[in-house]
């Protein structure tokens, strides 16, 4: 399986916006140095607002998972205020309203749609007022507001579409994981039913005939019909054949499914995340435990897709001293929140393990991600 990771469009968009915000300050510095133009009021005030904007952009935009939702929204509010200050104080620089477009675009990641719409409206007013401060007419200010209304609306709608497409992709991947697990479980059930059918046929047909043969030979031995010992040897042979058939039937009924191959099939059918499966030597599972492991892996992959946005998942199966197996799964996703509330998936894992007298533990992985460990005695 390939380890090539898909480049996240959100990361690309974030890099472009960050670079753009850094580039916008360069012409301001050059024109200030040349004396061609200068912000309104003390020049240092514009640079203080710019520094506040960059800090809010980096911390709230790139470290939002670290600082949490509340801090991220506070930093976004700081971005809105700082962007407005940059545009109003820097009214002589006509390209600065691009900061407003960036702010509206970033708000789509962390705020409801109605709040983003309010930010767009406020930014349109800021752009129009900055045009008036620069000495342009009302008509020019109206056109400027309309232009930035369209620019903000286009960027917001594009990112909303990107978010929806990403959510659809996650739902599709989760459904694919569930379908792959269901297919693997159905395949194992079909093979088990076929083995049981073959064992019944062997037992009912060949076993019955061999039993009748042994009975006939036993009668012939007692009647003295074969003084040369051929009947005795035939009786022994028939008994051995009957024993072999019974042994074969027992093996067919008790043969454990190939757990490693089953999990590899599930992993190989997922486009994302990349799943690495390792099954240690000595791991053995009957049909019931194989089905339980398959369902547990299904829940783990579904959680990694829906809630963690993981790119890679590692699944390890190892034997437990005294019998049984240990399932350990780790991903490189966002990781859990500070207070993990078990959903249906995690509760389902616990219930499956408890059905075999086992247990399930979960929590954050280091340096990031989520780890689940299940023990099936």
C-alpha positions as CSV (number, residue, x, y, z in Angstrom):
1,X,0.0,0.0,0.0
2,X,1.3,3.4,-0.9
3,X,2.3,5.9,1.8
4,X,1.8,8.9,-0.5
5,X,-0.5,11.3,1.4
6,X,-3.0,13.5,-0.3
7,X,-2.3,17.2,0.1
8,X,-5.1,18.7,2.1
9,X,-6.7,21.6,0.1
10,X,-7.4,23.4,3.4
11,X,-3.6,23.5,4.1
12,X,-2.9,24.8,0.6
13,X,-5.6,27.5,1.0
14,X,-4.2,28.4,4.4
15,X,-0.6,28.7,3.0
16,X,-1.8,30.9,0.2
17,X,-3.7,33.3,2.5
18,X,-0.8,33.5,5.0
19,X,1.7,34.3,2.2
20,X,-0.7,36.9,0.8
21,X,-1.0,38.6,4.2
22,X,2.8,38.7,4.4
23,X,3.2,40.1,0.9
24,X,0.7,42.9,1.4
25,X,2.9,44.6,4.0
26,X,5.9,44.8,1.6
27,X,4.5,47.6,-0.6
28,X,3.5,49.6,2.5
29,X,7.0,49.4,3.9
30,X,8.6,50.3,0.5
31,X,6.3,53.3,0.0
32,X,6.8,54.5,3.6
33,X,10.6,54.2,3.1
34,X,10.4,56.2,-0.2
35,X,8.1,58.8,1.3
36,X,5.5,58.2,-1.4
37,X,2.7,57.4,1.0
38,X,2.1,56.9,4.7
39,X,-0.7,55.5,6.9
40,X,-3.0,57.9,8.7
41,X,-1.8,58.8,12.1
42,X,1.4,57.5,13.7
43,X,3.0,54.9,11.3
44,X,3.8,52.6,14.2
45,X,0.0,52.2,14.9
46,X,-0.5,50.5,11.5
47,X,2.4,48.1,12.2
48,X,1.0,47.3,15.6
49,X,-2.4,46.4,14.0
50,X,-0.5,44.4,11.4
51,X,1.4,42.5,14.1
52,X,-1.8,41.7,16.0
53,X,-3.4,40.5,12.7
54,X,-0.5,38.2,12.0
55,X,-0.5,36.7,15.5
56,X,-4.2,36.1,15.4
57,X,-3.8,34.6,11.9
58,X,-1.0,32.2,12.9
59,X,-2.4,31.1,16.3
60,X,-6.0,31.1,15.4
61,X,-5.6,29.7,11.9
62,X,-2.8,27.2,12.3
63,X,-2.9,26.3,16.0
64,X,-6.7,26.2,16.5
65,X,-6.6,22.6,17.7
66,X,-4.1,23.5,20.4
67,X,-5.7,26.7,21.8
68,X,-9.3,25.4,21.6
69,X,-12.6,26.7,20.2
70,X,-13.1,29.6,22.5
71,X,-9.6,31.1,22.1
72,X,-9.8,30.6,18.3
73,X,-13.0,32.6,18.1
74,X,-11.6,35.3,20.3
75,X,-8.5,35.5,18.0
76,X,-10.8,35.6,14.9
77,X,-12.6,38.6,16.5
78,X,-9.2,40.2,16.9
79,X,-8.5,39.5,13.2
80,X,-11.7,41.3,12.2
81,X,-10.9,44.4,14.3
82,X,-7.2,44.4,13.3
83,X,-8.1,44.0,9.6
84,X,-10.6,46.9,9.8
85,X,-7.9,49.0,11.5
86,X,-5.4,48.1,8.8
87,X,-7.7,49.2,6.1
88,X,-8.9,52.4,7.7
89,X,-5.5,53.6,9.0
90,X,-3.9,52.5,5.7
91,X,-6.6,54.2,3.5
92,X,-4.0,55.7,1.2
93,X,-3.0,52.1,0.2
94,X,-5.8,50.9,-2.0
95,X,-5.0,47.2,-2.0
96,X,-5.3,46.7,1.8
97,X,-9.0,45.7,1.8
98,X,-7.6,42.3,0.7
99,X,-7.1,41.7,4.4
100,X,-10.9,41.9,4.7
101,X,-11.3,39.1,2.1
102,X,-8.8,36.9,4.1
103,X,-10.7,37.5,7.3
104,X,-14.1,36.6,5.8
105,X,-12.6,33.4,4.3
106,X,-11.0,32.2,7.5
107,X,-14.3,32.8,9.4
108,X,-15.9,30.0,7.4
109,X,-13.7,27.5,9.2
110,X,-14.7,28.4,12.7
111,X,-18.0,30.4,12.7
112,X,-21.6,29.7,11.7
113,X,-22.7,31.0,8.3
114,X,-24.8,33.9,9.6
115,X,-21.8,35.2,11.6
116,X,-19.6,35.0,8.4
117,X,-22.3,36.9,6.5
118,X,-22.3,39.6,9.2
119,X,-18.5,39.9,8.9
120,X,-18.8,40.2,5.1
121,X,-21.3,43.1,5.5
122,X,-19.1,44.9,8.1
123,X,-16.1,44.5,5.8
124,X,-18.0,46.0,2.9
125,X,-18.7,49.0,5.0
126,X,-15.1,49.3,6.1
127,X,-13.9,49.1,2.5
128,X,-16.3,51.8,1.4
129,X,-15.4,54.1,4.4
130,X,-11.7,53.7,3.6
131,X,-12.3,54.8,0.1
132,X,-14.1,57.9,1.3
133,X,-11.2,58.6,3.8
134,X,-8.8,58.4,0.8
135,X,-10.6,61.3,-0.8
136,X,-12.7,59.4,-3.4
137,X,-16.3,60.1,-4.3
138,X,-19.4,58.4,-2.9
139,X,-19.8,56.6,-6.3
140,X,-16.3,55.2,-6.1
141,X,-16.9,54.1,-2.6
142,X,-20.1,52.3,-3.6
143,X,-18.3,50.6,-6.5
144,X,-15.4,49.6,-4.1
145,X,-17.9,48.2,-1.6
146,X,-19.6,46.2,-4.4
147,X,-16.3,44.8,-5.6
148,X,-15.2,43.6,-2.2
149,X,-18.7,42.3,-1.5
150,X,-18.3,40.1,-4.6
151,X,-14.7,39.1,-3.8
152,X,-15.7,38.1,-0.2
153,X,-18.8,36.3,-1.4
154,X,-16.8,34.3,-4.0
155,X,-14.1,33.3,-1.5
156,X,-16.6,32.3,1.2
157,X,-18.7,30.3,-1.2
158,X,-15.7,28.5,-2.6
159,X,-14.5,27.5,0.9
160,X,-18.0,26.5,2.0
161,X,-18.1,24.3,-1.1
162,X,-14.7,22.9,-0.2
163,X,-15.9,22.1,3.3
164,X,-19.0,20.4,2.1
165,X,-17.0,18.3,-0.4
166,X,-14.5,17.3,2.3
167,X,-17.4,16.3,4.6
168,X,-19.0,14.3,1.8
169,X,-15.6,12.6,1.2
170,X,-15.4,11.7,4.9
171,X,-18.9,10.3,4.9
172,X,-18.1,8.3,1.7
173,X,-14.9,6.9,3.3
174,X,-16.8,6.0,6.5
175,X,-19.5,4.2,4.4
176,X,-16.7,2.5,2.4
177,X,-15.1,1.3,5.7
178,X,-18.5,-0.1,6.9
179,X,-19.2,-1.7,3.5
180,X,-15.7,-3.3,3.5
181,X,-16.1,-4.7,7.0
182,X,-19.6,-6.0,6.2
183,X,-18.3,-7.6,3.0
184,X,-15.4,-9.3,4.9
185,X,-17.8,-10.5,7.6
186,X,-20.2,-11.8,5.0
187,X,-17.3,-13.6,3.2
188,X,-16.2,-15.3,6.4
189,X,-19.8,-16.3,7.2
190,X,-20.2,-17.8,3.7
191,X,-16.9,-19.7,4.0
192,X,-18.0,-21.0,7.4
193,X,-21.3,-22.1,6.0
194,X,-19.6,-23.9,3.2
195,X,-17.3,-25.7,5.5
196,X,-20.2,-26.8,7.6
197,X,-22.1,-28.0,4.6
198,X,-19.1,-30.1,3.4
199,X,-18.6,-31.5,6.9
200,X,-22.3,-32.5,7.1
201,X,-22.1,-34.2,3.7
202,X,-19.0,-36.1,4.7
203,X,-20.5,-37.2,7.9
204,X,-23.9,-38.1,6.5
205,X,-22.7,-39.9,3.3
206,X,-19.2,-41.3,3.7
207,X,-19.5,-41.7,7.5
208,X,-22.7,-43.6,7.2
209,X,-21.4,-45.9,4.5
210,X,-18.2,-46.7,6.4
211,X,-20.2,-47.4,9.5
212,X,-22.4,-49.8,7.6
213,X,-19.2,-51.4,6.1
214,X,-17.7,-51.9,9.5
215,X,-20.9,-53.5,10.8
216,X,-21.1,-55.9,7.9
217,X,-17.5,-56.9,8.4
218,X,-18.0,-57.4,12.1
219,X,-20.9,-59.8,11.3
220,X,-18.8,-61.6,8.8
221,X,-16.0,-62.0,11.3
222,X,-18.3,-63.6,13.9
223,X,-19.8,-66.0,11.3
224,X,-16.4,-67.3,10.4
225,X,-16.8,-66.4,6.7
226,X,-13.2,-65.3,6.2
227,X,-10.7,-67.7,7.9
228,X,-7.8,-66.1,6.1
229,X,-8.0,-62.8,8.0
230,X,-9.0,-60.6,5.1
231,X,-12.2,-59.6,6.8
232,X,-10.3,-58.6,9.9
233,X,-8.0,-56.4,7.9
234,X,-10.9,-54.9,6.1
235,X,-12.6,-54.2,9.3
236,X,-9.5,-52.4,10.6
237,X,-9.2,-50.4,7.5
238,X,-12.8,-49.4,7.6
239,X,-12.4,-48.3,11.2
240,X,-9.3,-46.2,10.3
241,X,-11.2,-44.5,7.5
242,X,-14.1,-43.7,9.7
243,X,-11.7,-42.2,12.2
244,X,-10.1,-40.1,9.5
245,X,-13.5,-38.9,8.2
246,X,-14.5,-37.8,11.7
247,X,-11.2,-36.0,12.2
248,X,-11.6,-34.2,8.9
249,X,-15.2,-33.2,9.8
250,X,-14.0,-31.9,13.1
251,X,-11.2,-29.9,11.5
252,X,-13.6,-28.4,8.9
253,X,-16.0,-27.3,11.7
254,X,-13.3,-25.8,13.9
255,X,-10.9,-24.3,11.3
256,X,-10.4,-20.6,12.2
257,X,-10.7,-18.0,9.5
258,X,-7.6,-16.1,8.3
259,X,-7.8,-13.0,10.4
260,X,-4.8,-11.3,8.8
261,X,-6.1,-11.8,5.3
262,X,-9.6,-10.5,6.3
263,X,-8.2,-7.3,7.8
264,X,-5.9,-6.7,4.8
265,X,-8.9,-6.9,2.5
266,X,-10.7,-4.3,4.6
267,X,-7.6,-2.0,4.6
268,X,-6.9,-2.4,0.9
269,X,-10.4,-1.2,-0.1
270,X,-10.1,2.1,1.6
271,X,-8.9,5.1,-0.4
272,X,-8.2,7.1,2.8
273,X,-6.8,6.8,5.4
274,X,-3.8,4.5,4.6
275,X,-4.2,1.5,6.9
276,X,-1.2,-0.6,8.1
277,X,-2.1,-4.0,9.5
278,X,0.3,-6.2,11.5
279,X,-0.7,-9.5,13.0
280,X,1.9,-11.1,15.3
281,X,2.7,-14.7,15.2
282,X,0.6,-16.8,17.6
283,X,-2.6,-14.8,17.1
284,X,-5.5,-17.2,16.7
285,X,-9.2,-16.4,16.6
286,X,-12.3,-18.4,16.0
287,X,-15.2,-17.3,13.9
288,X,-16.9,-15.3,16.6
289,X,-13.7,-13.4,17.6
290,X,-12.8,-12.8,14.0
291,X,-16.2,-11.2,13.5
292,X,-15.8,-9.2,16.6
293,X,-12.3,-8.0,15.6
294,X,-13.7,-7.1,12.1
295,X,-16.5,-5.0,13.6
296,X,-14.1,-3.3,16.0
297,X,-11.7,-2.4,13.2
298,X,-14.7,-1.1,11.3
299,X,-15.7,1.2,14.2
300,X,-12.0,2.3,14.6
301,X,-11.7,3.3,11.0
302,X,-15.0,5.0,10.9
303,X,-14.0,7.1,13.9
304,X,-10.6,7.9,12.4
305,X,-12.4,9.1,9.2
306,X,-15.3,11.0,10.7
307,X,-13.9,12.6,13.8
308,X,-10.1,12.5,13.6
309,X,-9.5,13.3,9.9
310,X,-6.6,10.8,10.0
311,X,-4.3,10.2,7.1
312,X,-2.8,7.0,8.5
313,X,-4.0,4.3,10.9
314,X,-1.9,1.5,12.4
315,X,-3.6,-1.7,13.5
316,X,-1.7,-4.3,15.5
317,X,-2.9,-7.7,16.7
318,X,-0.9,-9.6,19.3
319,X,-1.6,-12.6,21.5
320,X,-2.5,-12.3,25.1
321,X,-0.8,-14.6,27.7
322,X,-3.2,-17.3,28.7
323,X,-5.2,-17.1,25.4
324,X,-7.0,-14.4,23.5
325,X,-5.7,-11.4,21.5
326,X,-5.1,-7.7,21.9
327,X,-6.2,-5.2,19.2
328,X,-4.3,-1.9,19.2
329,X,-5.1,0.9,16.8
330,X,-3.5,4.3,16.5
331,X,-4.1,7.2,14.0
332,X,-2.4,10.5,13.2
333,X,-5.5,12.6,13.2
334,X,-6.6,15.6,15.3
335,X,-6.9,13.6,18.5
336,X,-9.7,13.8,21.0
337,X,-10.9,16.8,22.9
338,X,-10.0,17.4,26.5
339,X,-13.3,15.7,27.6
340,X,-14.0,12.7,25.4
341,X,-17.6,11.7,25.4
342,X,-18.0,8.1,24.1
343,X,-20.4,7.9,21.2
344,X,-22.1,4.9,19.7
345,X,-18.9,3.7,18.1
346,X,-16.8,3.6,21.3
347,X,-19.7,2.1,23.3
348,X,-20.1,-0.5,20.6
349,X,-16.4,-1.4,20.9
350,X,-16.8,-1.8,24.7
351,X,-19.9,-3.9,24.4
352,X,-18.2,-6.3,21.9
353,X,-15.2,-6.7,24.1
354,X,-17.3,-7.2,27.2
355,X,-19.3,-10.0,25.5
356,X,-16.0,-12.0,25.6
357,X,-15.1,-10.9,29.1
358,X,-12.6,-8.4,27.7
359,X,-12.1,-4.6,27.9
360,X,-11.5,-1.5,25.8
361,X,-9.3,1.6,26.6
362,X,-9.0,4.7,24.5
363,X,-7.3,8.1,24.7
364,X,-5.0,10.6,23.1
365,X,-1.8,9.3,21.3
366,X,1.6,11.0,21.4
367,X,2.4,13.3,19.8
368,X,-1.0,13.5,18.2
369,X,-3.9,11.2,17.2
370,X,-6.1,8.7,19.0
371,X,-5.4,5.2,20.3
372,X,-7.8,2.4,21.0
373,X,-6.8,-0.9,22.7
374,X,-9.2,-3.8,23.0
375,X,-8.5,-7.2,24.7
376,X,-10.5,-10.3,23.8
377,X,-9.7,-13.2,26.1
